[in-house]
GROMACS .gro file of C-alpha atoms in nm:
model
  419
    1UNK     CA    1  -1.351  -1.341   3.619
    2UNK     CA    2  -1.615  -1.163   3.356
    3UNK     CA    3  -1.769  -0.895   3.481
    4UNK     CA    4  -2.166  -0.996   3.511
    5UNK     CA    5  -2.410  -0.753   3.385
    6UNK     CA    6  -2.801  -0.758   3.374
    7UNK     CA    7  -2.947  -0.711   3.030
    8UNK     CA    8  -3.086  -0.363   3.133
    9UNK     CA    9  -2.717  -0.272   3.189
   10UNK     CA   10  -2.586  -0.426   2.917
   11UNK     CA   11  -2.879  -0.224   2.682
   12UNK     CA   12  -2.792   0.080   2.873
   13UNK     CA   13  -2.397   0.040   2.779
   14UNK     CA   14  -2.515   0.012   2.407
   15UNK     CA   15  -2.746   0.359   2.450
   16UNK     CA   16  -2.466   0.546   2.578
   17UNK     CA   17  -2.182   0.416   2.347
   18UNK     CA   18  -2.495   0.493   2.077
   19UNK     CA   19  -2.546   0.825   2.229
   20UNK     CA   20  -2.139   0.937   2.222
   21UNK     CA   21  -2.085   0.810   1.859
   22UNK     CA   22  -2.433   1.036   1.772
   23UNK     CA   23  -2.246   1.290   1.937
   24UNK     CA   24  -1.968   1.246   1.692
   25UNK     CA   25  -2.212   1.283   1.388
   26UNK     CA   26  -2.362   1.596   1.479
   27UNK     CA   27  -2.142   1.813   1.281
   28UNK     CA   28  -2.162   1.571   0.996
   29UNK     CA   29  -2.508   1.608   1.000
   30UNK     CA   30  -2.517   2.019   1.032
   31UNK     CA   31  -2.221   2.060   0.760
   32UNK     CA   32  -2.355   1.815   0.511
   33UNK     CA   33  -2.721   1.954   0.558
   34UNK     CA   34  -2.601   2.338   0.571
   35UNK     CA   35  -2.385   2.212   0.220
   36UNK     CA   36  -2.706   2.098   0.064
   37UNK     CA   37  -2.895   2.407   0.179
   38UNK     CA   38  -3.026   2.478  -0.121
   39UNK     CA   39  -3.114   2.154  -0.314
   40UNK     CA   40  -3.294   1.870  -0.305
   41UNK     CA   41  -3.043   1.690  -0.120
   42UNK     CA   42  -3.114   1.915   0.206
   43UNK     CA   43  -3.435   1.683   0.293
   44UNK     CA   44  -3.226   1.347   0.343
   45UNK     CA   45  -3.059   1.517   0.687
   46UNK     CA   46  -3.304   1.800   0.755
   47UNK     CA   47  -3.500   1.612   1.055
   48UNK     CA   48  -3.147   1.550   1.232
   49UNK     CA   49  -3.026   1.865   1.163
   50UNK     CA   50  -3.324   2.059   1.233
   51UNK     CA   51  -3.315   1.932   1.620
   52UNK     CA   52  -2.959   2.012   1.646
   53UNK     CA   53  -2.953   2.297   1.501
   54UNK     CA   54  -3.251   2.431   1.746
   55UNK     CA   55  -2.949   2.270   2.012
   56UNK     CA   56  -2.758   2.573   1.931
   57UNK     CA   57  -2.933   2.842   1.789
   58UNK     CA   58  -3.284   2.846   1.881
   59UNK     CA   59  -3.425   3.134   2.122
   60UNK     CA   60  -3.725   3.160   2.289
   61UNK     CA   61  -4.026   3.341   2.158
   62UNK     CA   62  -4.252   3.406   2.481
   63UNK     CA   63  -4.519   3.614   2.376
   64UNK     CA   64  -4.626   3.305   2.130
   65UNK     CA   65  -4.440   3.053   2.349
   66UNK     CA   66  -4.298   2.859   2.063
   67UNK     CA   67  -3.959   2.755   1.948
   68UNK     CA   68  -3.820   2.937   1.611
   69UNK     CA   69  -3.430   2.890   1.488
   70UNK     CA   70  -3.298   3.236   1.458
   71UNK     CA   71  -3.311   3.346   1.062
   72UNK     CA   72  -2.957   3.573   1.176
   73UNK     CA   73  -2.773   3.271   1.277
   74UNK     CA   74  -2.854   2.999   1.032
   75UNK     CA   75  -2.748   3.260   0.780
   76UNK     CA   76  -2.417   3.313   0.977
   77UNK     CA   77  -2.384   2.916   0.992
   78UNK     CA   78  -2.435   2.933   0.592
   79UNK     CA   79  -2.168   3.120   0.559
   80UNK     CA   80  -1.903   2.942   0.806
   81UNK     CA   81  -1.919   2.660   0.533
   82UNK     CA   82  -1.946   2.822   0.216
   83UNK     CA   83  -1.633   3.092   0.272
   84UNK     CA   84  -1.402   2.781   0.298
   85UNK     CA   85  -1.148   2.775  -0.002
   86UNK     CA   86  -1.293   2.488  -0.195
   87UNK     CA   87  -1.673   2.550  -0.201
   88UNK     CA   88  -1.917   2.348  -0.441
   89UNK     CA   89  -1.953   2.456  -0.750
   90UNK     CA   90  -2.225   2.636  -0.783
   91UNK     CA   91  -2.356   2.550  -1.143
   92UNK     CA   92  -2.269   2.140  -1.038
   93UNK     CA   93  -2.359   1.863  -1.326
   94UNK     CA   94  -2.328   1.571  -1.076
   95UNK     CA   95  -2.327   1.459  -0.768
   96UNK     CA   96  -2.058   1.200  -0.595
   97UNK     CA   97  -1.984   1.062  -0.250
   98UNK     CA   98  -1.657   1.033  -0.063
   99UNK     CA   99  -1.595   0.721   0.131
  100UNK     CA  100  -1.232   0.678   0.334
  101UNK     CA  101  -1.211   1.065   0.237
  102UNK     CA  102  -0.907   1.148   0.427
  103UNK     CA  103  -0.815   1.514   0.321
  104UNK     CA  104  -1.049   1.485  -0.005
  105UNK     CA  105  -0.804   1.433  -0.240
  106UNK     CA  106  -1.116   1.258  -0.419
  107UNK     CA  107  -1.308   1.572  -0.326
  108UNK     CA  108  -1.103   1.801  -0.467
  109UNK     CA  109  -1.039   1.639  -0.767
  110UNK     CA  110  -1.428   1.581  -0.873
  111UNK     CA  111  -1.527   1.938  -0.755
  112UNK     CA  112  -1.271   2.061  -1.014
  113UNK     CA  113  -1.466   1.889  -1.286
  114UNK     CA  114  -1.816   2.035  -1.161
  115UNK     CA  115  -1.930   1.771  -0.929
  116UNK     CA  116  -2.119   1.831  -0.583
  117UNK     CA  117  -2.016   1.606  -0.321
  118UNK     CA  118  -2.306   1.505  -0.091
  119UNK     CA  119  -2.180   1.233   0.178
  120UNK     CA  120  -1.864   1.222   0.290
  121UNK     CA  121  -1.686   0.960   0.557
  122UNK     CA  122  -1.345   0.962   0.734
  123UNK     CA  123  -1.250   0.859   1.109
  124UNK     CA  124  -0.943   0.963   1.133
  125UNK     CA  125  -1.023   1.324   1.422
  126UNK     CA  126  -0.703   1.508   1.265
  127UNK     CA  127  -0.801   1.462   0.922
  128UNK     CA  128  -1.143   1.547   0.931
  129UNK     CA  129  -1.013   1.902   1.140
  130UNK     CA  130  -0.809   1.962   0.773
  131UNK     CA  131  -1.122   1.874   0.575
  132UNK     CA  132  -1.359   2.108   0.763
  133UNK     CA  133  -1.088   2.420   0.696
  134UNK     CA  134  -1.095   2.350   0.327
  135UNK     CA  135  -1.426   2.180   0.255
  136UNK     CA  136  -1.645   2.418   0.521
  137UNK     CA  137  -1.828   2.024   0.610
  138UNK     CA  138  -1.746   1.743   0.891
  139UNK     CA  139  -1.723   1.385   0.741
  140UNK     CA  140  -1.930   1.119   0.913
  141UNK     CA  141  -1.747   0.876   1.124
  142UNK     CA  142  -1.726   0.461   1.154
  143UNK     CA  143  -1.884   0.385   0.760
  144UNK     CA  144  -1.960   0.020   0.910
  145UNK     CA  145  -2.187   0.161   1.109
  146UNK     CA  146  -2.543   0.097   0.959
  147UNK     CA  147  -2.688   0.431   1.076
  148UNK     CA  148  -2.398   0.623   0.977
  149UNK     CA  149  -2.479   0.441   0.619
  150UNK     CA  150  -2.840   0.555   0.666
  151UNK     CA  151  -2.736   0.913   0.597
  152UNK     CA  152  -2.628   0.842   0.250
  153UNK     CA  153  -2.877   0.968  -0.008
  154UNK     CA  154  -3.024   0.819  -0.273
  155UNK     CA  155  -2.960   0.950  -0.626
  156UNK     CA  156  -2.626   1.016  -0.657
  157UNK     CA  157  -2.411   0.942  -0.939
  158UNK     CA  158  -2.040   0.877  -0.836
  159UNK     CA  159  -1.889   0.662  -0.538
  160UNK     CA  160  -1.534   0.736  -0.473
  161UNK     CA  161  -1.364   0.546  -0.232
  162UNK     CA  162  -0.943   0.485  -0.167
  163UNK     CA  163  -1.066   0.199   0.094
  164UNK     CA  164  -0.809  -0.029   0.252
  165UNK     CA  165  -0.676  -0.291   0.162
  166UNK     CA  166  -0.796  -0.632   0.389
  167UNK     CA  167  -0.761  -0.990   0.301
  168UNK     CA  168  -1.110  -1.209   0.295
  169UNK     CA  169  -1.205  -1.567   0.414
  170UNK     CA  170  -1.226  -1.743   0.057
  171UNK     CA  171  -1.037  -2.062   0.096
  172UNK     CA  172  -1.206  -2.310  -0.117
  173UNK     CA  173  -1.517  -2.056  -0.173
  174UNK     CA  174  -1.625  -1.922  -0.495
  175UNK     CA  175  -1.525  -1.548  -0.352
  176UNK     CA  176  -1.851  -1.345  -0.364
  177UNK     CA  177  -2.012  -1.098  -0.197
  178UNK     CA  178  -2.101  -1.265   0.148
  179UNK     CA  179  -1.728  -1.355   0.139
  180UNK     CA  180  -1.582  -0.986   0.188
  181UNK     CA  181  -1.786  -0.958   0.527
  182UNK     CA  182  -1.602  -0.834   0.848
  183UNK     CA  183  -1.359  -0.609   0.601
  184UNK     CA  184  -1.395  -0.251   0.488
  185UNK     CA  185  -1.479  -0.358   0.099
  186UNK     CA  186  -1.789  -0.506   0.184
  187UNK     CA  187  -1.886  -0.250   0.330
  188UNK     CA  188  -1.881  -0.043   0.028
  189UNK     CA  189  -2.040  -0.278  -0.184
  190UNK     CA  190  -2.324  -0.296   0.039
  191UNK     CA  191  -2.346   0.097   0.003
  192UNK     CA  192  -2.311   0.007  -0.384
  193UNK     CA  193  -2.568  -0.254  -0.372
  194UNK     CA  194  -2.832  -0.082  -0.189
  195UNK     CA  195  -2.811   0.294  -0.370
  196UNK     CA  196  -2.660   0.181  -0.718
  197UNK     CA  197  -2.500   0.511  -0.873
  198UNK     CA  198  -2.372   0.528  -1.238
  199UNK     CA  199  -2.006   0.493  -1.192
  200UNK     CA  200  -1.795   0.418  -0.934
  201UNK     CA  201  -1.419   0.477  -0.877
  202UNK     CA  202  -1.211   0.287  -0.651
  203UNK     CA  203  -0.810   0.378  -0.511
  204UNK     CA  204  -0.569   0.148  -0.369
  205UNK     CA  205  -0.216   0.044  -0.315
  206UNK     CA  206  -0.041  -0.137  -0.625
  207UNK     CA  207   0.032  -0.408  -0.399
  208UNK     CA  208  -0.352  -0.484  -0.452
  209UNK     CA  209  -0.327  -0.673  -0.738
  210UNK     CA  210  -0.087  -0.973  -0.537
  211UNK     CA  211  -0.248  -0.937  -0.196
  212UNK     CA  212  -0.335  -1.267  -0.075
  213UNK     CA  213  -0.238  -1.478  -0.390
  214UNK     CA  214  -0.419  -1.256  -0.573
  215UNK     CA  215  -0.721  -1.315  -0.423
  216UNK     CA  216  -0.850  -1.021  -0.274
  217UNK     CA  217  -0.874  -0.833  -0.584
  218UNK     CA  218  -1.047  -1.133  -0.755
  219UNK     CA  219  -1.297  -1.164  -0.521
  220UNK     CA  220  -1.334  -0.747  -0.546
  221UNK     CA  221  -1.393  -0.799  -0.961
  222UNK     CA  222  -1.644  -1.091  -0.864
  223UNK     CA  223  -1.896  -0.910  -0.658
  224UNK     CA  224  -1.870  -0.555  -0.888
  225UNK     CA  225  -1.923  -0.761  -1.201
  226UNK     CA  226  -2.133  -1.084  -1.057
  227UNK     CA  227  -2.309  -1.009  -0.769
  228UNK     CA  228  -2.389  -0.604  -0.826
  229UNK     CA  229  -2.422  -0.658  -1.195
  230UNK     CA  230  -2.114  -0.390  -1.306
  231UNK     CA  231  -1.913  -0.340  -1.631
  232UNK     CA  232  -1.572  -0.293  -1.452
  233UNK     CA  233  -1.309  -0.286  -1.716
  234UNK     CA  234  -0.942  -0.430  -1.610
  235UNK     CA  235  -0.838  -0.227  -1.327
  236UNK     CA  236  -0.491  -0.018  -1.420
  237UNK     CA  237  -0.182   0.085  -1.278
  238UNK     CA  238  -0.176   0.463  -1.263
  239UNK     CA  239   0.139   0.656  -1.206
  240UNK     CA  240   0.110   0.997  -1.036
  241UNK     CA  241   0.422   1.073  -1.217
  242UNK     CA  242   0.251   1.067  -1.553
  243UNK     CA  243  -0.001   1.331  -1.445
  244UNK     CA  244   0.138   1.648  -1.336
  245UNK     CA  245   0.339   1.641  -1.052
  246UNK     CA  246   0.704   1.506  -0.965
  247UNK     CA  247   0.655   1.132  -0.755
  248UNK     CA  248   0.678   0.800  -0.821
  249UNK     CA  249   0.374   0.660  -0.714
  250UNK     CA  250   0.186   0.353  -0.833
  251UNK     CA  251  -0.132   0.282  -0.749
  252UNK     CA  252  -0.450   0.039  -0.871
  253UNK     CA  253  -0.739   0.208  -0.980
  254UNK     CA  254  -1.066   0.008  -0.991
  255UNK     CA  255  -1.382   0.206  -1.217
  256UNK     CA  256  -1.701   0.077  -1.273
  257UNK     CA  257  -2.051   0.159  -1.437
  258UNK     CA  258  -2.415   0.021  -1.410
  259UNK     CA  259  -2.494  -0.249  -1.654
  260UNK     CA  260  -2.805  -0.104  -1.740
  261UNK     CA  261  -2.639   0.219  -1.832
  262UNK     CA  262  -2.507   0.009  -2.167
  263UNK     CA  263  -2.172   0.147  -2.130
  264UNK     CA  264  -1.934  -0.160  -2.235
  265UNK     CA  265  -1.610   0.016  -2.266
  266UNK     CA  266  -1.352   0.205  -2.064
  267UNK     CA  267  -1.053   0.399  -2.152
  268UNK     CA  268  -0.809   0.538  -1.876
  269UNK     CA  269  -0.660   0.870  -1.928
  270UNK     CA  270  -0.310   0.918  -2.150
  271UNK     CA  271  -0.036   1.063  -1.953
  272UNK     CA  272   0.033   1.437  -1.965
  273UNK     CA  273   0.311   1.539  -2.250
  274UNK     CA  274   0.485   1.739  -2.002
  275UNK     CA  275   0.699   1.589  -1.735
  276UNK     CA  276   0.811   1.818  -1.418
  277UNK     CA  277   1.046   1.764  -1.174
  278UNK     CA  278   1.097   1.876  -0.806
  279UNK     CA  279   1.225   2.185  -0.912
  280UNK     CA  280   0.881   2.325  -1.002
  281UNK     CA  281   0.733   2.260  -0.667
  282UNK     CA  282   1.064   2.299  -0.421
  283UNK     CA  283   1.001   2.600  -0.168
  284UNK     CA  284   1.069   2.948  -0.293
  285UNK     CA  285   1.135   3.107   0.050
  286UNK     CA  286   1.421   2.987   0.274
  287UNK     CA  287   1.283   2.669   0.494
  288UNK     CA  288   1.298   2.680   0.811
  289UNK     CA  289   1.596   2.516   1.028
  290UNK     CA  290   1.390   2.281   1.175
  291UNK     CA  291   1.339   2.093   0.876
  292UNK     CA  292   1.761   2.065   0.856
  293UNK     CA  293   1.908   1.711   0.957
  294UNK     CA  294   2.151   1.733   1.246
  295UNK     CA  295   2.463   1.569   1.179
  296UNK     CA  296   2.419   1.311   1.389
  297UNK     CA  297   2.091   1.163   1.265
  298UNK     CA  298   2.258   1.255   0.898
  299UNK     CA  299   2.587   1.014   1.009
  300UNK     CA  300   2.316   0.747   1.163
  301UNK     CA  301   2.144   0.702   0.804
  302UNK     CA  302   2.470   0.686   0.620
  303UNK     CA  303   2.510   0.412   0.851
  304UNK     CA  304   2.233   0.248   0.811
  305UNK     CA  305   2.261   0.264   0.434
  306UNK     CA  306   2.594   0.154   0.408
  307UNK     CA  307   2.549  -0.148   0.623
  308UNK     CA  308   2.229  -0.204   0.413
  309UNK     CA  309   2.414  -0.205   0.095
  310UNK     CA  310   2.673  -0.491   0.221
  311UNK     CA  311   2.411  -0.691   0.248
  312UNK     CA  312   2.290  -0.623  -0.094
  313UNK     CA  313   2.034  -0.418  -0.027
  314UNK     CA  314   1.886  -0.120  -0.173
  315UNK     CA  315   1.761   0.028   0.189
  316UNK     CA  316   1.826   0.391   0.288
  317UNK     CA  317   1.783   0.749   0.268
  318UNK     CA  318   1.773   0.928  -0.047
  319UNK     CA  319   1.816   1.223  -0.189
  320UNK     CA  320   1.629   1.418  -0.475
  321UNK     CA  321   1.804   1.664  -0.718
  322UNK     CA  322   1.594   1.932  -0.832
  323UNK     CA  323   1.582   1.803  -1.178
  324UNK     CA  324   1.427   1.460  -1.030
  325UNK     CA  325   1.095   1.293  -0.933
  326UNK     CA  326   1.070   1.160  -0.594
  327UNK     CA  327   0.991   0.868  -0.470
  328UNK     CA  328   0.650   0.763  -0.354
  329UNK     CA  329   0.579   0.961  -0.014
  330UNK     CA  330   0.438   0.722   0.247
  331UNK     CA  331   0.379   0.717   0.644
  332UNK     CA  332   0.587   0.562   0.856
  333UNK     CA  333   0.917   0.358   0.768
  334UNK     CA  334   1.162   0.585   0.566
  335UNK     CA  335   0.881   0.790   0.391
  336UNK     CA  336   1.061   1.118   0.486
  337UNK     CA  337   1.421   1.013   0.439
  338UNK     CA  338   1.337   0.822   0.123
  339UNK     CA  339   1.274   1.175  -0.004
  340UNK     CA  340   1.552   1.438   0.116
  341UNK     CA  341   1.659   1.771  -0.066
  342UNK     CA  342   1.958   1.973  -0.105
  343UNK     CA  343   1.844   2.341  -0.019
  344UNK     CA  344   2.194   2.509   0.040
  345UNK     CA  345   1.966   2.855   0.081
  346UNK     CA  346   2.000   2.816   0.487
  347UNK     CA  347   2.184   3.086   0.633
  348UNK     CA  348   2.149   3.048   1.007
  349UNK     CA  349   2.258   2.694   1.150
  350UNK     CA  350   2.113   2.752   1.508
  351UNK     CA  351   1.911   2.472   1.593
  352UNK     CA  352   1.539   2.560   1.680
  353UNK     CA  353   1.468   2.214   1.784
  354UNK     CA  354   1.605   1.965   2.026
  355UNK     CA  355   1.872   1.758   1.842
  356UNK     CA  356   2.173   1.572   1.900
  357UNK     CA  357   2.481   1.743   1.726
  358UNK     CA  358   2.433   2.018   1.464
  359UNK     CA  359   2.252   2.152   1.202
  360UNK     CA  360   2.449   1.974   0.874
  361UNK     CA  361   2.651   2.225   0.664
  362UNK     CA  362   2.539   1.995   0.319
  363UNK     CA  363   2.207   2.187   0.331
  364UNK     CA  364   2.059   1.852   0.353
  365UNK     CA  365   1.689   1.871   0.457
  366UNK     CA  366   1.357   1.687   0.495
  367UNK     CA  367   1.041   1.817   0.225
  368UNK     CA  368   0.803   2.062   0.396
  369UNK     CA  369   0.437   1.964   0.417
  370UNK     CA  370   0.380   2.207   0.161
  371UNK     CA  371   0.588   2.042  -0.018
  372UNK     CA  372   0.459   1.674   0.033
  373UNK     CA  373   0.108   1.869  -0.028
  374UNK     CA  374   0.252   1.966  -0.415
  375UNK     CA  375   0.398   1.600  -0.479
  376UNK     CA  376  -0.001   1.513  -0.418
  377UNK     CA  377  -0.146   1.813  -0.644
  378UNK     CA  378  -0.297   2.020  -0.400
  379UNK     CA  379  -0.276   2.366  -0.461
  380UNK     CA  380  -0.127   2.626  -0.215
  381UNK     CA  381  -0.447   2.788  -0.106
  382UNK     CA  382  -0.503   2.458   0.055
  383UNK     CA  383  -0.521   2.503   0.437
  384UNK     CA  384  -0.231   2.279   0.629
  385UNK     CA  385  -0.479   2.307   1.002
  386UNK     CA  386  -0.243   2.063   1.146
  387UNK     CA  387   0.056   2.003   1.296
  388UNK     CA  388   0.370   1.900   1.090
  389UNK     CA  389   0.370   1.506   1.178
  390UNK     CA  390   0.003   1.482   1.141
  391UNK     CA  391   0.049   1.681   0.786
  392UNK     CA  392   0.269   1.434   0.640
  393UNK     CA  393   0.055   1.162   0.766
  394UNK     CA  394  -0.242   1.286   0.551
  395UNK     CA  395  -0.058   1.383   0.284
  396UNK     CA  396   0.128   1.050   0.248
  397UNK     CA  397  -0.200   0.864   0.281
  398UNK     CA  398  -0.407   1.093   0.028
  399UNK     CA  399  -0.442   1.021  -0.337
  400UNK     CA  400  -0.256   1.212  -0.635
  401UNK     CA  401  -0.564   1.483  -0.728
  402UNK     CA  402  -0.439   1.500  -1.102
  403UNK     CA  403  -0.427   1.170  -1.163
  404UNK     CA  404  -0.819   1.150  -1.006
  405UNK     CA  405  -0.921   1.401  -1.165
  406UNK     CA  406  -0.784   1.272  -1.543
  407UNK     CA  407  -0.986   0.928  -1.468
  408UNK     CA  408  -1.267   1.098  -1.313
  409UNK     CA  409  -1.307   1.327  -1.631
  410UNK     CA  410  -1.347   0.995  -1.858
  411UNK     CA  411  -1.570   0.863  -1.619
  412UNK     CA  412  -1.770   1.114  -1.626
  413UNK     CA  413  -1.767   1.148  -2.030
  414UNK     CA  414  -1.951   0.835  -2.085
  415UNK     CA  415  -2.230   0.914  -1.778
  416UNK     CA  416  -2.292   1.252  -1.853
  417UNK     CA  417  -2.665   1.318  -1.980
  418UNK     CA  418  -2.721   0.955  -1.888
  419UNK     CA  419  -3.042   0.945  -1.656
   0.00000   0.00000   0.00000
């Protein structure tokens, strides 16, 4: 039997699930107004900010009996999220927002070319803790949420977003706008429709193009270029590979720009001259044991291979020489074993971990995070905050940063000194 509730109950459920998810956005709102401290941008979450901020650092003046926030510790607050080790640029040109952020790949990659980033969004708790330690700035939470949306400001001129990938309800329809409701896409192109930057730049899995018949990314085209009123060029296939660092991975990128902006052509970035290989981004210092195969899991994916391979099958582990690429690192499945190294560098075999058997004598071993991080293009000085499982969960999931950053730069060619 349903649980009966009165509708004062039911309105006082919604206040405090309203209240909790606030709660959630409070650090958004301080990072993201602290970040635009000293522009214009500042005003959009000031009121917010302002009441939480007096939350934490206000003190009491009693001879005047008023309330004051403490010069000493918004300056102190300043500085928690500028001495981070990707700041804004301080001399910006632009100014982009980061939906689906993740670890701000997308972030990263436009701040390199001079761009401030004003709004960002992720939900995920563990990736947001690795974007505050190298951004200094919380993302927002749930991006379907309208007054989460409400804290986007106006007048920005990039939307980045590596959204996900959802199939709509178009049997038999035309495949418009109304069409993409109740998935994560329309939800962007409301945030498209309703502040209209310049350009936008969309990420996604290759497998885009086919999903749903092909569908899903027709009905994507549709609304940018019919119902928003976009020039969006024929998305391409861009291999990570191609731009600077040693994996295999494919994915669609979607760009777009403002109709009224007359901009009528698009060209994608040529691939880099120079290829590199694992070599150039393989630890330098002896990894640690724990990252070693034991023999047993080692003889259990020979196994599984082998019996894989009867059946005609390319399934398995795999194993990357120095002087090759590696395949595309993903979560879940066989996205670490897809990509194991020979490091014959290990010297003592004592298991530091539980495992069954021992450590293998082929100096066979999973990539470190770090590692993972380099296949992506992040530098070193980027802060790993995180445990090792949820590391290679955001770095899997991230996008390539020099292949964003070689589209973003011809994006931002043809909008640059357009008002």
């Amino acid at each position: 039997m349903k649980e009966k509730i009165s509708i004062d109950e039911f309105d006082g459920k919604k206040f405090k699930i309203r209240f909790i998810e606030e709660e959630d956005n409070k650090k958004a709102v301080l990072t993201h107004y602290l970040h635009n401290y000293n522009n214009g941008v500042k005003e959009h979450f000031e009121e917010a900010a302002t009441e939480y901020l007096k939350q934490i650092i206000e003190y009491k003046n009693e001879e005047d009996n008023i309330n004051i926030v403490s010069d000493i510790a918004l300056q102190q607050l300043l500085f928690e999220v500028e001495d981070v080790p990707f700041p804004t640029p301080k001399n910006y040109s632009f100014k982009f927002i980061d939906l689906f952020a993740g670890i701000g790949g997308f972030r990263l990659a436009l701040q390199n070319l001079g761009g401030k980033c004003v709004f960002t969004s992720e939900w995920d708790e563990n990736a947001k803790k690795t974007y505050r330690a190298n951004f200094g700035e919380v993302p927002f939470g749930d991006i379907t949420k309208e007054y989460t949306k409400n804290y986007i400001p106006e007048n920005f001129d990039v939307l980045c977003a590596g959204f996900p990938c959802q199939a709509f309800s178009i049997a038999g329809k035309r495949g418009g706008f109304e069409d993409t409701r109740g998935t994560l896409f329309f939800d962007v192109a409301e945030i498209i429709k309703k502040r209209r930057p310049k350009a936008i730049f969309l990420e996604n899995v290759k497998g885009l193009r086919n999903h749903n018949g092909g569908k899903t990314l027709a009905t994507i085209l549709n609304v940018l270029r019919n119902d928003l009123d976009y020039y969006v060029p024929e998305p391409q296939i861009v291999n990570a590979k191609n731009f600077g660092v040693p994996q295999n991975r494919e994915r669609i990128y979607i760009v777009g720009f403002r109709k009224n902006l007359g901009i009528d052509s698009f060209t994608y970035p040529e691939p880099f001259k120079d290829k590199v290989s694992f070599k150039k981004i393989k630890e330098k210092k002896i990894v640690p044991t724990k990252y070693y195969l034991s023999t047993q899991y080692l003889q259990t994916l020979i196994n599984h291979k082998e019996r894989h391979e009867s059946k005609g099958n390319g399934f398995g582990y795999a194993i990357i020489g120095d002087e090759e690429i590696s395949n595309a690192i993903v979560v879940g499945g066989m996205g670490r074993e897809r990509n194991l190294v020979i490091d014959k560098r290990i010297t003592d075999f004592t298991p530091t971990t539980h495992i069954k058997g021992e450590v293998n004598r082929e100096g066979i071993r999973k990539m470190t995070p770090r590692e993972w991080a380099r296949l992506q293009g992040f530098p070193d000085n980027y802060i790993i905050p995180v445990a090792d499982a949820s590391a290679y969960k955001q770095f899997g999931n991230s996008v390539a940063v020099p292949a964003i950053q070689a589209t973003a730069e011809q994006i931002l060619k043809l909008i640059t000194n357009i008002e």
